[in-house]
PDB file of C-alpha atoms in Angstrom:
ATOM      1  CA  MET A   1      91.036 104.791  88.033  1.00 44.00           C
ATOM      2  CA  SER A   2      93.466 106.343  90.241  1.00 46.00           C
ATOM      3  CA  ARG A   3      93.434 109.796  90.850  1.00 48.00           C
ATOM      4  CA  ALA A   4      96.186 111.634  87.588  1.00 46.00           C
ATOM      5  CA  PRO A   5      98.916 114.271  88.678  1.00 49.00           C
ATOM      6  CA  VAL A   6      98.326 117.357  88.454  1.00 46.00           C
ATOM      7  CA  ARG A   7      99.493 118.680  84.643  1.00 70.00           C
ATOM      8  CA  GLY A   8      98.934 120.493  82.003  1.00 86.00           C
ATOM      9  CA  VAL A   9      95.262 121.327  80.431  1.00 90.00           C
ATOM     10  CA  VAL A  10      95.674 119.438  77.496  1.00 91.00           C
ATOM     11  CA  THR A  11      97.053 116.715  79.109  1.00 91.00           C
ATOM     12  CA  ARG A  12      94.230 116.282  82.340  1.00 91.00           C
ATOM     13  CA  SER A  13      91.158 116.901  79.492  1.00 91.00           C
ATOM     14  CA  THR A  14      93.184 113.839  77.036  1.00 91.00           C
ATOM     15  CA  LEU A  15      93.200 111.636  80.991  1.00 92.00           C
ATOM     16  CA  GLY A  16      89.748 112.957  81.267  1.00 92.00           C
ATOM     17  CA  TRP A  17      89.246 111.462  77.724  1.00 91.00           C
ATOM     18  CA  LEU A  18      90.367 108.497  78.268  1.00 93.00           C
ATOM     19  CA  GLN A  19      89.437 107.684  80.940  1.00 92.00           C
ATOM     20  CA  ARG A  20      85.449 108.151  79.477  1.00 93.00           C
ATOM     21  CA  LEU A  21      86.214 105.285  77.082  1.00 92.00           C
ATOM     22  CA  GLY A  22      87.946 102.922  79.909  1.00 92.00           C
ATOM     23  CA  TRP A  23      91.510 103.367  79.949  1.00 95.00           C
ATOM     24  CA  GLN A  24      92.888 103.438  83.587  1.00 94.00           C
ATOM     25  CA  TYR A  25      95.717 105.230  84.811  1.00 94.00           C
ATOM     26  CA  LEU A  26      98.393 103.806  86.189  1.00 92.00           C
ATOM     27  CA  ALA A  27     100.712 105.871  88.940  1.00 89.00           C
ATOM     28  CA  PRO A  28     104.156 105.770  89.004  1.00 85.00           C
ATOM     29  CA  ASN A  29     104.967 103.253  91.194  1.00 86.00           C
ATOM     30  CA  ARG A  30     102.567 100.679  89.669  1.00 89.00           C
ATOM     31  CA  ARG A  31     103.035 101.515  86.079  1.00 88.00           C
ATOM     32  CA  CYS A  32     106.573  99.983  88.080  1.00 86.00           C
ATOM     33  CA  SER A  33     105.751  97.064  89.167  1.00 87.00           C
ATOM     34  CA  LEU A  34     104.659  95.911  85.990  1.00 90.00           C
ATOM     35  CA  ARG A  35     107.073  96.395  83.993  1.00 85.00           C
ATOM     36  CA  GLY A  36     109.134  93.997  85.129  1.00 70.00           C
ATOM     37  CA  ASP A  37     113.011  95.347  83.361  1.00 70.00           C
ATOM     38  CA  GLU A  38     114.588  98.722  84.323  1.00 65.00           C
ATOM     39  CA  GLY A  39     114.170 100.793  80.725  1.00 65.00           C
ATOM     40  CA  SER A  40     111.219  97.765  79.066  1.00 74.00           C
ATOM     41  CA  THR A  41     108.583  98.948  77.210  1.00 80.00           C
ATOM     42  CA  LEU A  42     106.385  95.590  78.119  1.00 86.00           C
ATOM     43  CA  LEU A  43     104.469  96.154  80.592  1.00 93.00           C
ATOM     44  CA  GLU A  44     105.143  91.717  82.039  1.00 92.00           C
ATOM     45  CA  GLY A  45     102.668  91.884  84.577  1.00 94.00           C
ATOM     46  CA  ARG A  46      99.892  92.780  83.344  1.00 95.00           C
ATOM     47  CA  LEU A  47     100.819  90.745  79.917  1.00 95.00           C
ATOM     48  CA  ARG A  48     100.912  87.652  82.229  1.00 95.00           C
ATOM     49  CA  GLN A  49      98.072  88.546  83.908  1.00 94.00           C
ATOM     50  CA  TYR A  50      96.076  88.757  80.426  1.00 95.00           C
ATOM     51  CA  LEU A  51      97.590  85.235  79.322  1.00 95.00           C
ATOM     52  CA  HIS A  52      97.396  83.322  82.966  1.00 94.00           C
ATOM     53  CA  GLN A  53      93.040  84.108  81.345  1.00 92.00           C
ATOM     54  CA  LEU A  54      93.159  82.320  78.070  1.00 91.00           C
ATOM     55  CA  ARG A  55      92.028  79.675  77.288  1.00 91.00           C
ATOM     56  CA  PHE A  56      93.527  78.088  73.446  1.00 89.00           C
ATOM     57  CA  GLU A  57      90.579  75.360  71.782  1.00 87.00           C
ATOM     58  CA  ALA A  58      92.303  72.251  70.552  1.00 86.00           C
ATOM     59  CA  HIS A  59      90.792  68.151  69.927  1.00 84.00           C
ATOM     60  CA  GLY A  60      87.764  70.394  70.951  1.00 86.00           C
ATOM     61  CA  GLU A  61      88.325  71.155  73.782  1.00 88.00           C
ATOM     62  CA  HIS A  62      90.074  74.454  75.788  1.00 90.00           C
ATOM     63  CA  TRP A  63      93.071  74.430  77.912  1.00 91.00           C
ATOM     64  CA  PRO A  64      95.308  77.123  79.499  1.00 93.00           C
ATOM     65  CA  LEU A  65      98.630  78.055  78.434  1.00 93.00           C
ATOM     66  CA  ASP A  66     101.455  76.089  80.536  1.00 92.00           C
ATOM     67  CA  ALA A  67     104.307  77.912  81.350  1.00 93.00           C
ATOM     68  CA  GLU A  68     106.440  77.297  78.180  1.00 93.00           C
ATOM     69  CA  GLY A  69     103.633  78.577  76.545  1.00 93.00           C
ATOM     70  CA  ILE A  70     104.051  82.333  78.142  1.00 95.00           C
ATOM     71  CA  ALA A  71     107.567  82.615  77.990  1.00 94.00           C
ATOM     72  CA  GLN A  72     107.636  81.359  74.242  1.00 93.00           C
ATOM     73  CA  VAL A  73     105.068  84.638  73.962  1.00 93.00           C
ATOM     74  CA  LEU A  74     106.857  87.018  75.914  1.00 91.00           C
ATOM     75  CA  ALA A  75     110.311  86.268  73.353  1.00 88.00           C
ATOM     76  CA  ALA A  76     107.691  86.328  70.444  1.00 87.00           C
ATOM     77  CA  VAL A  77     106.891  90.674  71.847  1.00 85.00           C
ATOM     78  CA  THR A  78     110.285  91.484  72.996  1.00 80.00           C
ATOM     79  CA  GLN A  79     113.474  89.266  71.774  1.00 72.00           C
ATOM     80  CA  GLY A  80     111.816  89.104  68.150  1.00 62.00           C
ATOM     81  CA  PRO A  81     110.992  93.068  67.469  1.00 59.00           C
ATOM     82  CA  LEU A  82     114.447  94.355  69.697  1.00 53.00           C
ATOM     83  CA  ARG A  83     116.087  92.384  67.515  1.00 54.00           C
ATOM     84  CA  ARG A  84     114.784  93.456  64.023  1.00 54.00           C
ATOM     85  CA  GLY A  85     115.713  96.924  64.279  1.00 56.00           C
ATOM     86  CA  SER A  86     113.486 100.694  64.732  1.00 61.00           C
ATOM     87  CA  GLN A  87     110.974  99.736  62.203  1.00 68.00           C
ATOM     88  CA  ALA A  88     110.713  96.359  61.708  1.00 71.00           C
ATOM     89  CA  GLY A  89     110.591  96.171  64.870  1.00 69.00           C
ATOM     90  CA  THR A  90     107.150  98.136  65.248  1.00 73.00           C
ATOM     91  CA  ASP A  91     106.446  96.851  62.409  1.00 77.00           C
ATOM     92  CA  ALA A  92     106.721  93.017  63.682  1.00 78.00           C
ATOM     93  CA  LEU A  93     104.829  94.411  67.418  1.00 79.00           C
ATOM     94  CA  LEU A  94     101.745  95.673  64.719  1.00 81.00           C
ATOM     95  CA  VAL A  95     101.680  92.562  63.217  1.00 84.00           C
ATOM     96  CA  ALA A  96     101.541  90.399  66.811  1.00 86.00           C
ATOM     97  CA  LEU A  97      98.672  92.738  68.125  1.00 87.00           C
ATOM     98  CA  ARG A  98      96.623  92.204  65.201  1.00 88.00           C
ATOM     99  CA  ASN A  99      97.378  88.803  64.293  1.00 91.00           C
ATOM    100  CA  GLY A 100      98.548  87.223  67.544  1.00 92.00           C
ATOM    101  CA  VAL A 101     101.366  84.775  68.597  1.00 93.00           C
ATOM    102  CA  CYS A 102     101.797  81.373  67.139  1.00 93.00           C
ATOM    103  CA  VAL A 103     103.052  78.509  70.211  1.00 93.00           C
ATOM    104  CA  ALA A 104     103.599  75.034  70.790  1.00 93.00           C
ATOM    105  CA  GLN A 105     101.870  73.735  73.561  1.00 92.00           C
ATOM    106  CA  ARG A 106     101.649  69.760  74.791  1.00 89.00           C
ATOM    107  CA  LEU A 107      98.602  68.669  76.696  1.00 89.00           C
ATOM    108  CA  PRO A 108      97.850  65.965  79.037  1.00 86.00           C
ATOM    109  CA  ASP A 109      98.188  62.997  77.527  1.00 85.00           C
ATOM    110  CA  GLY A 110     101.525  64.082  75.520  1.00 85.00           C
ATOM    111  CA  ARG A 111     100.398  65.512  72.259  1.00 88.00           C
ATOM    112  CA  THR A 112     101.619  68.310  70.882  1.00 91.00           C
ATOM    113  CA  VAL A 113      99.780  71.016  69.177  1.00 93.00           C
ATOM    114  CA  ARG A 114      99.981  74.410  67.379  1.00 93.00           C
ATOM    115  CA  ALA A 115      98.045  77.082  69.307  1.00 91.00           C
ATOM    116  CA  THR A 116      97.686  81.009  67.779  1.00 92.00           C
ATOM    117  CA  VAL A 117      97.575  83.481  70.650  1.00 94.00           C
ATOM    118  CA  PRO A 118      95.580  86.479  70.704  1.00 94.00           C
ATOM    119  CA  LEU A 119      97.371  89.813  72.322  1.00 95.00           C
ATOM    120  CA  VAL A 120      94.206  91.648  72.069  1.00 94.00           C
ATOM    121  CA  ASP A 121      90.818  90.626  72.176  1.00 91.00           C
ATOM    122  CA  TRP A 122      88.892  92.399  69.346  1.00 89.00           C
ATOM    123  CA  ALA A 123      86.048  91.510  69.121  1.00 89.00           C
ATOM    124  CA  GLU A 124      85.091  92.445  72.721  1.00 90.00           C
ATOM    125  CA  PRO A 125      87.433  95.253  73.752  1.00 90.00           C
ATOM    126  CA  LEU A 126      86.189  95.581  77.409  1.00 89.00           C
ATOM    127  CA  ASN A 127      87.623  92.004  77.951  1.00 90.00           C
ATOM    128  CA  ASN A 128      91.208  93.412  77.426  1.00 94.00           C
ATOM    129  CA  GLN A 129      93.309  95.673  80.207  1.00 95.00           C
ATOM    130  CA  TRP A 130      93.954  99.129  78.660  1.00 96.00           C
ATOM    131  CA  ASP A 131      96.453 101.475  80.718  1.00 96.00           C
ATOM    132  CA  ILE A 132      97.894 104.559  80.525  1.00 95.00           C
ATOM    133  CA  ALA A 133     100.612 105.671  82.237  1.00 93.00           C
ATOM    134  CA  SER A 134     102.596 109.158  82.083  1.00 89.00           C
ATOM    135  CA  ALA A 135     106.252 108.475  81.424  1.00 84.00           C
ATOM    136  CA  ARG A 136     108.229 111.338  82.621  1.00 73.00           C
ATOM    137  CA  ASP A 137     111.641 110.357  81.463  1.00 68.00           C
ATOM    138  CA  GLU A 138     110.549 111.263  78.040  1.00 71.00           C
ATOM    139  CA  GLY A 139     109.124 114.251  78.153  1.00 64.00           C
ATOM    140  CA  GLN A 140     110.146 117.550  77.199  1.00 69.00           C
ATOM    141  CA  PRO A 141     111.585 120.721  79.967  1.00 63.00           C
ATOM    142  CA  LEU A 142     110.031 123.962  80.793  1.00 65.00           C
ATOM    143  CA  LEU A 143     111.628 125.792  78.175  1.00 68.00           C
ATOM    144  CA  ASP A 144     111.291 129.612  77.788  1.00 73.00           C
ATOM    145  CA  ALA A 145     111.067 129.411  74.363  1.00 76.00           C
ATOM    146  CA  ALA A 146     109.437 126.414  73.943  1.00 84.00           C
ATOM    147  CA  PRO A 147     105.932 124.701  75.032  1.00 88.00           C
ATOM    148  CA  ARG A 148     106.561 121.893  77.639  1.00 88.00           C
ATOM    149  CA  ILE A 149     105.692 118.269  75.637  1.00 90.00           C
ATOM    150  CA  ASP A 150     104.085 115.820  78.279  1.00 90.00           C
ATOM    151  CA  VAL A 151     104.209 111.744  77.243  1.00 91.00           C
ATOM    152  CA  LEU A 152     101.268 109.104  78.205  1.00 93.00           C
ATOM    153  CA  VAL A 153     101.908 105.572  76.669  1.00 93.00           C
ATOM    154  CA  GLY A 154      99.135 103.625  76.457  1.00 94.00           C
ATOM    155  CA  TYR A 155      99.010  99.929  76.708  1.00 95.00           C
ATOM    156  CA  VAL A 156      96.391  97.308  75.633  1.00 95.00           C
ATOM    157  CA  ASN A 157      97.406  93.919  77.869  1.00 95.00           C
ATOM    158  CA  GLY A 158     100.144  95.268  78.891  1.00 94.00           C
ATOM    159  CA  LEU A 159     101.814  95.695  75.440  1.00 92.00           C
ATOM    160  CA  PRO A 160     102.380  99.812  74.914  1.00 89.00           C
ATOM    161  CA  LEU A 161      99.377 100.537  71.822  1.00 89.00           C
ATOM    162  CA  LEU A 162      99.969 104.192  71.441  1.00 90.00           C
ATOM    163  CA  ARG A 163     101.875 106.985  72.235  1.00 89.00           C
ATOM    164  CA  LEU A 164     100.936 110.471  73.362  1.00 91.00           C
ATOM    165  CA  LEU A 165     102.459 113.843  73.044  1.00 91.00           C
ATOM    166  CA  CYS A 166     100.790 115.967  75.448  1.00 92.00           C
ATOM    167  CA  VAL A 167     101.822 120.062  74.012  1.00 91.00           C
ATOM    168  CA  GLU A 168     101.065 122.765  76.551  1.00 90.00           C
ATOM    169  CA  ARG A 169     102.296 126.638  77.062  1.00 89.00           C
ATOM    170  CA  ASP A 170     105.943 127.569  77.275  1.00 86.00           C
ATOM    171  CA  GLY A 171     107.466 130.011  80.135  1.00 82.00           C
ATOM    172  CA  GLN A 172     105.587 132.572  78.610  1.00 84.00           C
ATOM    173  CA  ALA A 173     102.914 131.265  78.255  1.00 85.00           C
ATOM    174  CA  ARG A 174     102.147 130.803  74.408  1.00 87.00           C
ATOM    175  CA  TRP A 175     100.086 127.647  73.443  1.00 88.00           C
ATOM    176  CA  GLY A 176     102.146 124.725  71.388  1.00 87.00           C
ATOM    177  CA  ARG A 177     100.771 123.293  68.568  1.00 86.00           C
ATOM    178  CA  ASP A 178     100.920 119.252  67.441  1.00 86.00           C
ATOM    179  CA  ALA A 179     103.809 120.399  65.078  1.00 86.00           C
ATOM    180  CA  ALA A 180     106.300 120.710  68.002  1.00 86.00           C
ATOM    181  CA  ALA A 181     105.743 117.380  69.737  1.00 86.00           C
ATOM    182  CA  ILE A 182     105.992 115.614  66.161  1.00 84.00           C
ATOM    183  CA  ALA A 183     109.151 116.833  66.035  1.00 85.00           C
ATOM    184  CA  LEU A 184     110.600 115.397  69.651  1.00 83.00           C
ATOM    185  CA  HIS A 185     108.720 112.474  68.198  1.00 81.00           C
ATOM    186  CA  VAL A 186     110.598 112.938  65.473  1.00 80.00           C
ATOM    187  CA  ARG A 187     114.291 113.297  67.634  1.00 81.00           C
ATOM    188  CA  GLN A 188     114.009 111.085  70.134  1.00 77.00           C
ATOM    189  CA  VAL A 189     113.568 108.258  67.584  1.00 73.00           C
ATOM    190  CA  ARG A 190     117.079 109.018  65.086  1.00 74.00           C
ATOM    191  CA  ALA A 191     118.811 109.373  68.165  1.00 71.00           C
ATOM    192  CA  ARG A 192     118.324 106.233  70.055  1.00 65.00           C
ATOM    193  CA  GLY A 193     115.369 103.874  67.837  1.00 60.00           C
ATOM    194  CA  ASN A 194     112.367 102.792  68.536  1.00 55.00           C
ATOM    195  CA  ALA A 195     112.371  99.328  68.751  1.00 53.00           C
ATOM    196  CA  GLY A 196     109.559  97.880  69.598  1.00 55.00           C
ATOM    197  CA  SER A 197     107.440 101.716  70.992  1.00 67.00           C
ATOM    198  CA  PRO A 198     103.880 101.723  70.320  1.00 79.00           C
ATOM    199  CA  PRO A 199     103.167 101.474  66.289  1.00 77.00           C
ATOM    200  CA  LEU A 200     100.495 104.029  67.112  1.00 82.00           C
ATOM    201  CA  LEU A 201     101.696 108.486  67.244  1.00 83.00           C
ATOM    202  CA  LEU A 202      98.744 110.668  68.492  1.00 87.00           C
ATOM    203  CA  ALA A 203     100.384 114.766  68.854  1.00 88.00           C
ATOM    204  CA  LEU A 204      97.574 116.819  70.576  1.00 88.00           C
ATOM    205  CA  ASP A 205      97.184 120.319  71.866  1.00 88.00           C
ATOM    206  CA  ARG A 206      94.226 122.489  72.957  1.00 87.00           C
ATOM    207  CA  ARG A 207      93.060 122.434  69.130  1.00 80.00           C
ATOM    208  CA  GLY A 208      92.877 118.616  68.761  1.00 72.00           C
ATOM    209  CA  GLY A 209      94.935 116.349  67.465  1.00 68.00           C
ATOM    210  CA  ARG A 210      97.057 114.190  64.679  1.00 66.00           C
ATOM    211  CA  TYR A 211      97.357 111.033  64.091  1.00 56.00           C
ATOM    212  CA  ALA A 212     100.815 109.232  62.691  1.00 57.00           C
ATOM    213  CA  CYS A 213     102.732 106.216  62.491  1.00 55.00           C
ATOM    214  CA  SER A 214     105.520 105.713  64.394  1.00 52.00           C
TER     215      SER A 214
END
C-alpha cells in the first residue's frame, strides 16, 4: 500500500483499518491517472483492467470481452446513471454493482450472444481490486468552530462503492461527531446532486461509525 498523506487521527485510523481488510491506498497522482475524465467519479483505467481479465461463457466456452463489449459496460455505469438524476442514478449504480451489466457480443464465428458481465466478483472477493483514495476537493477546511471532515472514497474495480467522512477536531482542538459529517453530506448533495456517487455512506468519528444510504 502506498504511504498515505499525514491526516487527522480518525482518517489515519480509518486507512489502517481498511488496509487490514485488503483495501489499497491510491496516491492522488495515481488516482488521477486511473480516473480518465476530470471530475469523473469512475476510475475508468481500473475498471478496464478488470474487464480485460473477465471471461464470459457462451456455447460451452469462455470468451474475452471485445472492445465493443467493454464500451457497453462503461456506458452502462456512467451515462446511464448520470442521465437518471441523483437518487435514481445512485440506485442504478447499486443495481449494476449487484446484478452486472448485460451486453451484446459477437463470437469469432459471427454468432451474436447476450452476456451478463459481473462488475464485482462477490463469490471471490480477492479477485477484485479494492482501492481507497482521498477526495480532498470534497473535504471541509479547518475552521475555528467547526470540525474538519476528511473525505475518503472506496472503489471496487474502479467503481465508487463507499464514501467515508472522517470527523476530526475543530480549530480549538474539540472533537466533532458523526452528525457533522452527515450534515456536510446532505449539504453537498443538495448543492450538486449525487448522480453516480458511491451508494454507501459511512461517517466516522473517534467513537465509532454510522451507516446511511447516500
